[in-house]
PDB file of C-alpha atoms in Angstrom:
ATOM      1  CA  MET A   1      -8.182 -19.375  -4.160  1.00  0.00           C
ATOM      2  CA  THR A   2      -4.393 -19.748  -4.128  1.00  0.00           C
ATOM      3  CA  THR A   3      -2.489 -16.584  -4.238  1.00  0.00           C
ATOM      4  CA  THR A   4       0.724 -16.569  -6.274  1.00  0.00           C
ATOM      5  CA  THR A   5       1.190 -12.925  -7.438  1.00  0.00           C
ATOM      6  CA  PRO A   6       0.565  -9.733  -5.769  1.00  0.00           C
ATOM      7  CA  ALA A   7      -2.159  -8.908  -8.401  1.00  0.00           C
ATOM      8  CA  GLU A   8      -4.239 -11.729  -7.035  1.00  0.00           C
ATOM      9  CA  LEU A   9      -4.101 -10.786  -3.327  1.00  0.00           C
ATOM     10  CA  LEU A  10      -7.158  -8.752  -3.045  1.00  0.00           C
ATOM     11  CA  PRO A  11      -9.328 -10.975  -5.198  1.00  0.00           C
ATOM     12  CA  SER A  12      -8.401 -13.798  -2.964  1.00  0.00           C
ATOM     13  CA  LEU A  13      -9.223 -11.848   0.165  1.00  0.00           C
ATOM     14  CA  LEU A  14     -12.519 -10.905  -1.359  1.00  0.00           C
ATOM     15  CA  SER A  15     -13.272 -14.504  -2.293  1.00  0.00           C
ATOM     16  CA  ALA A  16     -12.602 -15.644   1.233  1.00  0.00           C
ATOM     17  CA  ASP A  17     -14.355 -13.013   3.282  1.00  0.00           C
ATOM     18  CA  PRO A  18     -15.002  -9.422   1.965  1.00  0.00           C
ATOM     19  CA  GLY A  19     -16.101  -8.040   5.171  1.00  0.00           C
ATOM     20  CA  ARG A  20     -13.132  -9.196   7.419  1.00  0.00           C
ATOM     21  CA  PRO A  21     -10.792  -6.524   8.631  1.00  0.00           C
ATOM     22  CA  ARG A  22      -7.580  -6.964   6.734  1.00  0.00           C
ATOM     23  CA  ILE A  23      -5.482  -3.944   8.003  1.00  0.00           C
ATOM     24  CA  THR A  24      -5.853  -2.038  11.166  1.00  0.00           C
ATOM     25  CA  CYS A  25      -3.716   0.977  11.532  1.00  0.00           C
ATOM     26  CA  TYR A  26      -2.739   3.036  14.667  1.00  0.00           C
ATOM     27  CA  ASP A  27      -1.162   6.334  14.055  1.00  0.00           C
ATOM     28  CA  ASP A  28       1.191   7.366  16.818  1.00  0.00           C
ATOM     29  CA  LEU A  29       3.187   9.855  14.730  1.00  0.00           C
ATOM     30  CA  PRO A  30       3.354  13.466  16.044  1.00  0.00           C
ATOM     31  CA  GLY A  31       0.966  15.652  14.200  1.00  0.00           C
ATOM     32  CA  PRO A  32      -2.685  16.086  13.303  1.00  0.00           C
ATOM     33  CA  THR A  33      -3.390  12.504  12.554  1.00  0.00           C
ATOM     34  CA  ALA A  34      -1.969  11.240  15.911  1.00  0.00           C
ATOM     35  CA  GLY A  35      -4.447   8.974  17.627  1.00  0.00           C
ATOM     36  CA  GLU A  36      -6.228   7.878  14.457  1.00  0.00           C
ATOM     37  CA  ARG A  37      -7.400   4.160  14.097  1.00  0.00           C
ATOM     38  CA  VAL A  38      -8.291   3.028  10.741  1.00  0.00           C
ATOM     39  CA  GLU A  39      -9.572  -0.469   9.832  1.00  0.00           C
ATOM     40  CA  LEU A  40     -10.211  -1.693   6.184  1.00  0.00           C
ATOM     41  CA  SER A  41     -11.877  -4.854   5.021  1.00  0.00           C
ATOM     42  CA  ALA A  42     -11.085  -6.322   1.721  1.00  0.00           C
ATOM     43  CA  ALA A  43     -14.326  -4.860   0.419  1.00  0.00           C
ATOM     44  CA  VAL A  44     -13.351  -1.284   1.416  1.00  0.00           C
ATOM     45  CA  LEU A  45      -9.744  -1.931   0.227  1.00  0.00           C
ATOM     46  CA  ASP A  46     -11.090  -2.969  -3.136  1.00  0.00           C
ATOM     47  CA  LYS A  47     -12.770   0.390  -3.609  1.00  0.00           C
ATOM     48  CA  TRP A  48      -9.696   2.418  -2.871  1.00  0.00           C
ATOM     49  CA  VAL A  49      -7.586   0.024  -4.927  1.00  0.00           C
ATOM     50  CA  ALA A  50      -9.890   0.340  -7.986  1.00  0.00           C
ATOM     51  CA  LYS A  51      -9.970   4.059  -7.778  1.00  0.00           C
ATOM     52  CA  VAL A  52      -6.105   4.106  -7.851  1.00  0.00           C
ATOM     53  CA  GLY A  53      -5.887   1.748 -10.777  1.00  0.00           C
ATOM     54  CA  ASN A  54      -8.371   3.659 -12.825  1.00  0.00           C
ATOM     55  CA  ALA A  55      -6.660   6.922 -12.125  1.00  0.00           C
ATOM     56  CA  LEU A  56      -3.367   5.103 -13.023  1.00  0.00           C
ATOM     57  CA  GLN A  57      -4.753   3.926 -16.283  1.00  0.00           C
ATOM     58  CA  GLU A  58      -6.845   6.848 -17.255  1.00  0.00           C
ATOM     59  CA  GLU A  59      -4.675   9.774 -16.309  1.00  0.00           C
ATOM     60  CA  TRP A  60      -1.187   8.616 -16.936  1.00  0.00           C
ATOM     61  CA  ASP A  61      -1.479   5.516 -19.220  1.00  0.00           C
ATOM     62  CA  ILE A  62       0.390   3.388 -16.674  1.00  0.00           C
ATOM     63  CA  GLY A  63       0.584  -0.392 -16.894  1.00  0.00           C
ATOM     64  CA  PRO A  64       3.032  -3.152 -17.505  1.00  0.00           C
ATOM     65  CA  GLY A  65       6.478  -1.626 -18.194  1.00  0.00           C
ATOM     66  CA  SER A  66       5.613   1.634 -16.140  1.00  0.00           C
ATOM     67  CA  ARG A  67       7.360   2.485 -12.999  1.00  0.00           C
ATOM     68  CA  VAL A  68       5.621   4.280  -9.968  1.00  0.00           C
ATOM     69  CA  ALA A  69       7.820   5.709  -7.262  1.00  0.00           C
ATOM     70  CA  LEU A  70       6.018   5.533  -3.723  1.00  0.00           C
ATOM     71  CA  ARG A  71       7.854   8.130  -1.554  1.00  0.00           C
ATOM     72  CA  ALA A  72       5.483   7.657   1.496  1.00  0.00           C
ATOM     73  CA  ALA A  73       6.083   6.544   4.877  1.00  0.00           C
ATOM     74  CA  PRO A  74       4.544   3.445   6.125  1.00  0.00           C
ATOM     75  CA  HIS A  75       0.635   4.004   6.193  1.00  0.00           C
ATOM     76  CA  TRP A  76      -2.468   2.310   5.287  1.00  0.00           C
ATOM     77  CA  ARG A  77      -2.753   4.826   2.137  1.00  0.00           C
ATOM     78  CA  SER A  78       0.611   3.322   1.059  1.00  0.00           C
ATOM     79  CA  VAL A  79      -0.828  -0.105   0.978  1.00  0.00           C
ATOM     80  CA  TYR A  80      -3.825   0.723  -1.344  1.00  0.00           C
ATOM     81  CA  TRP A  81      -1.604   2.626  -3.757  1.00  0.00           C
ATOM     82  CA  ALA A  82       0.786  -0.462  -3.862  1.00  0.00           C
ATOM     83  CA  LEU A  83      -2.162  -2.739  -4.374  1.00  0.00           C
ATOM     84  CA  GLY A  84      -3.531  -0.281  -7.164  1.00  0.00           C
ATOM     85  CA  VAL A  85      -0.152  -0.377  -8.973  1.00  0.00           C
ATOM     86  CA  TRP A  86       0.020  -4.324  -8.790  1.00  0.00           C
ATOM     87  CA  ARG A  87      -3.464  -4.880 -10.105  1.00  0.00           C
ATOM     88  CA  ILE A  88      -2.500  -2.996 -13.340  1.00  0.00           C
ATOM     89  CA  GLY A  89       0.905  -4.697 -13.694  1.00  0.00           C
ATOM     90  CA  ALA A  90       3.266  -1.711 -13.185  1.00  0.00           C
ATOM     91  CA  THR A  91       6.499  -1.742 -11.097  1.00  0.00           C
ATOM     92  CA  LEU A  92       6.428  -0.071  -7.735  1.00  0.00           C
ATOM     93  CA  LEU A  93       9.566   1.602  -6.228  1.00  0.00           C
ATOM     94  CA  VAL A  94       9.774   2.343  -2.561  1.00  0.00           C
ATOM     95  CA  ASP A  95      12.167   3.872   0.080  1.00  0.00           C
ATOM     96  CA  GLY A  96      14.053   6.067  -2.345  1.00  0.00           C
ATOM     97  CA  SER A  97      14.967   3.287  -4.847  1.00  0.00           C
ATOM     98  CA  ALA A  98      14.553   5.418  -7.978  1.00  0.00           C
ATOM     99  CA  ASP A  99      15.510   8.911  -9.327  1.00  0.00           C
ATOM    100  CA  ALA A 100      12.637  10.972 -10.958  1.00  0.00           C
ATOM    101  CA  ASP A 101      13.900  10.541 -14.434  1.00  0.00           C
ATOM    102  CA  ASP A 102      13.548   6.858 -13.979  1.00  0.00           C
ATOM    103  CA  VAL A 103       9.893   6.796 -13.242  1.00  0.00           C
ATOM    104  CA  ASP A 104       6.574   7.510 -14.816  1.00  0.00           C
ATOM    105  CA  LEU A 105       4.961   8.907 -11.717  1.00  0.00           C
ATOM    106  CA  ILE A 106       5.719   9.924  -8.143  1.00  0.00           C
ATOM    107  CA  VAL A 107       3.261   9.451  -5.277  1.00  0.00           C
ATOM    108  CA  THR A 108       4.639  11.217  -2.011  1.00  0.00           C
ATOM    109  CA  ASP A 109       3.490  12.422   1.399  1.00  0.00           C
ATOM    110  CA  ASP A 110       6.078  14.993   1.560  1.00  0.00           C
ATOM    111  CA  GLN A 111       6.233  18.522  -0.031  1.00  0.00           C
ATOM    112  CA  PRO A 112       6.795  17.591  -3.762  1.00  0.00           C
ATOM    113  CA  PRO A 113       9.970  19.542  -5.309  1.00  0.00           C
ATOM    114  CA  ALA A 114       9.184  22.262  -7.691  1.00  0.00           C
ATOM    115  CA  ASP A 115      10.714  20.372 -10.683  1.00  0.00           C
ATOM    116  CA  ALA A 116      10.076  16.740  -9.937  1.00  0.00           C
ATOM    117  CA  GLY A 117      10.828  15.413 -13.357  1.00  0.00           C
ATOM    118  CA  ALA A 118       7.614  13.266 -13.462  1.00  0.00           C
ATOM    119  CA  ALA A 119       3.910  13.697 -12.698  1.00  0.00           C
ATOM    120  CA  VAL A 120       3.247  13.893  -9.032  1.00  0.00           C
ATOM    121  CA  VAL A 121       0.530  12.797  -6.638  1.00  0.00           C
ATOM    122  CA  TYR A 122       0.294  14.082  -3.083  1.00  0.00           C
ATOM    123  CA  LEU A 123      -0.919  11.883  -0.334  1.00  0.00           C
ATOM    124  CA  THR A 124      -2.753  13.521   2.800  1.00  0.00           C
ATOM    125  CA  ARG A 125      -2.349  11.023   5.625  1.00  0.00           C
ATOM    126  CA  ALA A 126      -5.702  12.129   7.542  1.00  0.00           C
ATOM    127  CA  SER A 127      -8.424   9.610   7.082  1.00  0.00           C
ATOM    128  CA  LEU A 128     -11.333  12.240   6.458  1.00  0.00           C
ATOM    129  CA  ALA A 129      -9.146  14.658   4.381  1.00  0.00           C
ATOM    130  CA  ARG A 130     -10.984  16.058   1.333  1.00  0.00           C
ATOM    131  CA  THR A 131      -7.996  18.354   0.207  1.00  0.00           C
ATOM    132  CA  ALA A 132      -4.282  18.465   0.712  1.00  0.00           C
ATOM    133  CA  ASP A 133      -2.987  19.610   4.083  1.00  0.00           C
ATOM    134  CA  ILE A 134      -0.335  21.855   2.314  1.00  0.00           C
ATOM    135  CA  ALA A 135      -0.155  24.245  -0.644  1.00  0.00           C
ATOM    136  CA  LEU A 136       0.582  22.408  -3.775  1.00  0.00           C
ATOM    137  CA  ALA A 137       2.424  23.588  -6.831  1.00  0.00           C
ATOM    138  CA  PRO A 138       0.649  23.758 -10.173  1.00  0.00           C
ATOM    139  CA  GLY A 139       0.109  20.488 -11.715  1.00  0.00           C
ATOM    140  CA  VAL A 140       0.651  18.325  -8.538  1.00  0.00           C
ATOM    141  CA  VAL A 141      -2.570  16.022  -8.120  1.00  0.00           C
ATOM    142  CA  ASP A 142      -4.225  16.517  -4.796  1.00  0.00           C
ATOM    143  CA  GLU A 143      -5.155  12.737  -4.019  1.00  0.00           C
ATOM    144  CA  ALA A 144      -7.486  13.876  -1.175  1.00  0.00           C
ATOM    145  CA  ALA A 145      -9.602  15.853  -3.697  1.00  0.00           C
ATOM    146  CA  GLU A 146      -9.347  13.850  -6.833  1.00  0.00           C
ATOM    147  CA  LEU A 147      -9.241  10.224  -6.195  1.00  0.00           C
ATOM    148  CA  SER A 148     -12.860   9.893  -5.037  1.00  0.00           C
ATOM    149  CA  GLY A 149     -13.909  10.885  -8.752  1.00  0.00           C
ATOM    150  CA  TYR A 150     -12.538   7.604 -10.186  1.00  0.00           C
ATOM    151  CA  GLY A 151     -14.670   4.373 -10.561  1.00  0.00           C
ATOM    152  CA  ASP A 152     -15.030   1.837  -7.854  1.00  0.00           C
ATOM    153  CA  HIS A 153     -14.725  -0.911 -10.316  1.00  0.00           C
ATOM    154  CA  LEU A 154     -11.473  -1.685 -12.062  1.00  0.00           C
ATOM    155  CA  ASP A 155     -10.933  -3.521 -15.263  1.00  0.00           C
ATOM    156  CA  PRO A 156      -7.183  -3.576 -15.846  1.00  0.00           C
ATOM    157  CA  TRP A 157      -6.388  -2.906 -19.523  1.00  0.00           C
ATOM    158  CA  GLU A 158      -3.492  -5.308 -19.461  1.00  0.00           C
ATOM    159  CA  THR A 159      -2.467  -8.525 -17.512  1.00  0.00           C
ATOM    160  CA  PRO A 160       0.517  -8.401 -15.175  1.00  0.00           C
ATOM    161  CA  ASP A 161       3.673 -10.087 -16.616  1.00  0.00           C
ATOM    162  CA  ASP A 162       4.971 -12.564 -14.222  1.00  0.00           C
ATOM    163  CA  ASP A 163       8.485 -11.743 -15.298  1.00  0.00           C
ATOM    164  CA  HIS A 164       8.147  -7.971 -14.784  1.00  0.00           C
ATOM    165  CA  GLU A 165       9.399  -6.404 -11.505  1.00  0.00           C
ATOM    166  CA  ALA A 166       6.611  -5.853  -8.978  1.00  0.00           C
ATOM    167  CA  LEU A 167       8.372  -4.299  -6.021  1.00  0.00           C
ATOM    168  CA  VAL A 168      11.782  -2.723  -6.069  1.00  0.00           C
ATOM    169  CA  SER A 169      13.579  -1.253  -2.817  1.00  0.00           C
ATOM    170  CA  PRO A 170      17.122  -0.797  -1.644  1.00  0.00           C
ATOM    171  CA  ARG A 171      16.724  -4.520  -0.269  1.00  0.00           C
ATOM    172  CA  LEU A 172      15.100  -6.146  -3.221  1.00  0.00           C
ATOM    173  CA  ALA A 173      13.850  -6.423  -6.745  1.00  0.00           C
ATOM    174  CA  ALA A 174      11.135  -8.843  -6.806  1.00  0.00           C
ATOM    175  CA  ARG A 175       9.056  -9.944  -9.941  1.00  0.00           C
ATOM    176  CA  TYR A 176       5.322 -10.534 -10.038  1.00  0.00           C
ATOM    177  CA  LEU A 177       6.121 -14.352 -10.049  1.00  0.00           C
ATOM    178  CA  ASP A 178       8.348 -13.999  -7.054  1.00  0.00           C
ATOM    179  CA  LEU A 179       7.012 -11.367  -4.599  1.00  0.00           C
ATOM    180  CA  VAL A 180       4.660 -13.607  -2.641  1.00  0.00           C
ATOM    181  CA  THR A 181       7.308 -16.200  -1.951  1.00  0.00           C
ATOM    182  CA  VAL A 182       9.925 -13.575  -1.204  1.00  0.00           C
ATOM    183  CA  SER A 183       7.743 -11.786   1.145  1.00  0.00           C
ATOM    184  CA  SER A 184       6.872 -15.024   2.860  1.00  0.00           C
ATOM    185  CA  GLN A 185      10.564 -15.809   3.273  1.00  0.00           C
ATOM    186  CA  GLN A 186      11.043 -12.390   4.943  1.00  0.00           C
ATOM    187  CA  TRP A 187       8.187 -13.190   7.150  1.00  0.00           C
ATOM    188  CA  PRO A 188       8.146 -16.679   7.851  1.00  0.00           C
ATOM    189  CA  GLY A 189       6.203 -18.827  10.118  1.00  0.00           C
ATOM    190  CA  LEU A 190       2.887 -17.226   9.509  1.00  0.00           C
ATOM    191  CA  HIS A 191      -0.207 -19.564   9.927  1.00  0.00           C
ATOM    192  CA  ARG A 192      -3.255 -19.465   7.912  1.00  0.00           C
ATOM    193  CA  GLY A 193      -5.339 -16.673   9.186  1.00  0.00           C
ATOM    194  CA  ALA A 194      -2.648 -15.049  11.200  1.00  0.00           C
ATOM    195  CA  ARG A 195      -3.388 -11.678  12.757  1.00  0.00           C
ATOM    196  CA  LEU A 196       0.136  -9.961  12.768  1.00  0.00           C
ATOM    197  CA  ASP A 197       1.217  -7.209  14.986  1.00  0.00           C
ATOM    198  CA  LEU A 198       3.664  -4.929  13.249  1.00  0.00           C
ATOM    199  CA  ALA A 199       5.617  -1.782  13.793  1.00  0.00           C
ATOM    200  CA  PRO A 200       7.128  -1.195  10.176  1.00  0.00           C
ATOM    201  CA  ALA A 201      10.348   0.587   9.991  1.00  0.00           C
ATOM    202  CA  SER A 202       9.910   1.005   6.239  1.00  0.00           C
ATOM    203  CA  THR A 203       7.370   0.965   3.552  1.00  0.00           C
ATOM    204  CA  HIS A 204       9.361  -2.029   2.137  1.00  0.00           C
ATOM    205  CA  ASP A 205       8.684  -3.799   5.678  1.00  0.00           C
ATOM    206  CA  LEU A 206       4.940  -2.859   5.582  1.00  0.00           C
ATOM    207  CA  LEU A 207       4.298  -3.953   2.035  1.00  0.00           C
ATOM    208  CA  THR A 208       6.148  -7.236   2.268  1.00  0.00           C
ATOM    209  CA  ALA A 209       4.563  -7.978   5.562  1.00  0.00           C
ATOM    210  CA  VAL A 210       1.067  -7.309   4.160  1.00  0.00           C
ATOM    211  CA  VAL A 211       1.875  -9.679   1.124  1.00  0.00           C
ATOM    212  CA  ALA A 212       3.108 -12.297   3.411  1.00  0.00           C
ATOM    213  CA  THR A 213       0.105 -12.257   5.699  1.00  0.00           C
ATOM    214  CA  TRP A 214      -2.611 -11.742   3.065  1.00  0.00           C
ATOM    215  CA  SER A 215      -1.123 -14.627   1.090  1.00  0.00           C
ATOM    216  CA  VAL A 216      -2.165 -16.953   3.954  1.00  0.00           C
ATOM    217  CA  SER A 217      -5.696 -14.999   4.232  1.00  0.00           C
ATOM    218  CA  GLY A 218      -4.465 -13.257   7.461  1.00  0.00           C
ATOM    219  CA  SER A 219      -4.558  -9.633   8.783  1.00  0.00           C
ATOM    220  CA  VAL A 220      -2.298  -6.935  10.103  1.00  0.00           C
ATOM    221  CA  VAL A 221      -2.444  -4.558  13.024  1.00  0.00           C
ATOM    222  CA  VAL A 222       0.121  -1.767  12.227  1.00  0.00           C
ATOM    223  CA  HIS A 223       1.667   0.642  14.670  1.00  0.00           C
ATOM    224  CA  LEU A 224       3.094   3.822  13.066  1.00  0.00           C
ATOM    225  CA  GLY A 225       5.630   5.904  15.042  1.00  0.00           C
ATOM    226  CA  GLU A 226       7.177   5.390  18.476  1.00  0.00           C
ATOM    227  CA  THR A 227       4.273   3.414  20.080  1.00  0.00           C
ATOM    228  CA  ASP A 228       4.659   2.922  23.964  1.00  0.00           C
ATOM    229  CA  PRO A 229       5.244  -0.836  24.742  1.00  0.00           C
ATOM    230  CA  GLN A 230       2.475  -1.078  27.111  1.00  0.00           C
ATOM    231  CA  VAL A 231       0.061   0.677  24.690  1.00  0.00           C
ATOM    232  CA  ARG A 232       1.054  -1.708  22.197  1.00  0.00           C
ATOM    233  CA  SER A 233       0.535  -4.740  24.120  1.00  0.00           C
ATOM    234  CA  GLY A 234      -2.825  -3.655  25.146  1.00  0.00           C
ATOM    235  CA  ARG A 235      -3.786  -3.025  21.450  1.00  0.00           C
ATOM    236  CA  ALA A 236      -2.595  -6.514  20.751  1.00  0.00           C
ATOM    237  CA  ARG A 237      -4.870  -8.133  23.252  1.00  0.00           C
ATOM    238  CA  SER A 238      -7.855  -6.154  22.185  1.00  0.00           C
ATOM    239  CA  GLU A 239      -7.368  -6.703  18.474  1.00  0.00           C
ATOM    240  CA  GLY A 240      -6.765 -10.535  18.861  1.00  0.00           C
ATOM    241  CA  VAL A 241      -3.118 -10.557  17.657  1.00  0.00           C
ATOM    242  CA  ASP A 242      -1.699 -14.070  17.324  1.00  0.00           C
ATOM    243  CA  ALA A 243       1.569 -13.421  15.527  1.00  0.00           C
ATOM    244  CA  ARG A 244       4.548 -11.393  16.174  1.00  0.00           C
ATOM    245  CA  LEU A 245       7.711 -11.538  14.010  1.00  0.00           C
TER     246      LEU A 245
END
């Protein structure tokens, strides 16, 4: 399958090899998740993405023309939220690229403001979390507690429009038709099946790297935080990394 839009990324990976790891994430950030290693195959990602897509459609009627602000640091959870938004054709805004009154939903890993101006979902980073790690204001959706209740199969209500914006950040505004090409230009030289070593400085960097790598049926090894260079080199060897950009 040829991948031409972000909505086609996951179906393409599922067709190629559903069991192969596509993202391996090491958390070196200070705090309770330090030391976590999470690895997700296309098949596992598909379930997360389906739950996100179903929640977006059923709870907030989000689809083409809707705008979702992802106010979260680089993380594997940021990836499946991005994929869920793209599967149903909405626009994803990252790295502070929108005000609350410009969006239909805010997804955040930080303390939500008392009056966010839009519906809010709170992300807890811990891989085994079943409830939020902070007290949440009334009306804020606890992703850790609520997302698991949505279906594992997603039927998008509408088809993404190629001319609609897929990803907006302070560095770009890319349409569905363009995002794969733009991402590949930002991360050039990836061979087919590449396993990319990555320490993303922003959610923009993480998502464009994922799009570029997955468009050539590759995978990413992600390091979050200030990773010791020797530790990172050792991981690269054990993980079979063959691409560094």
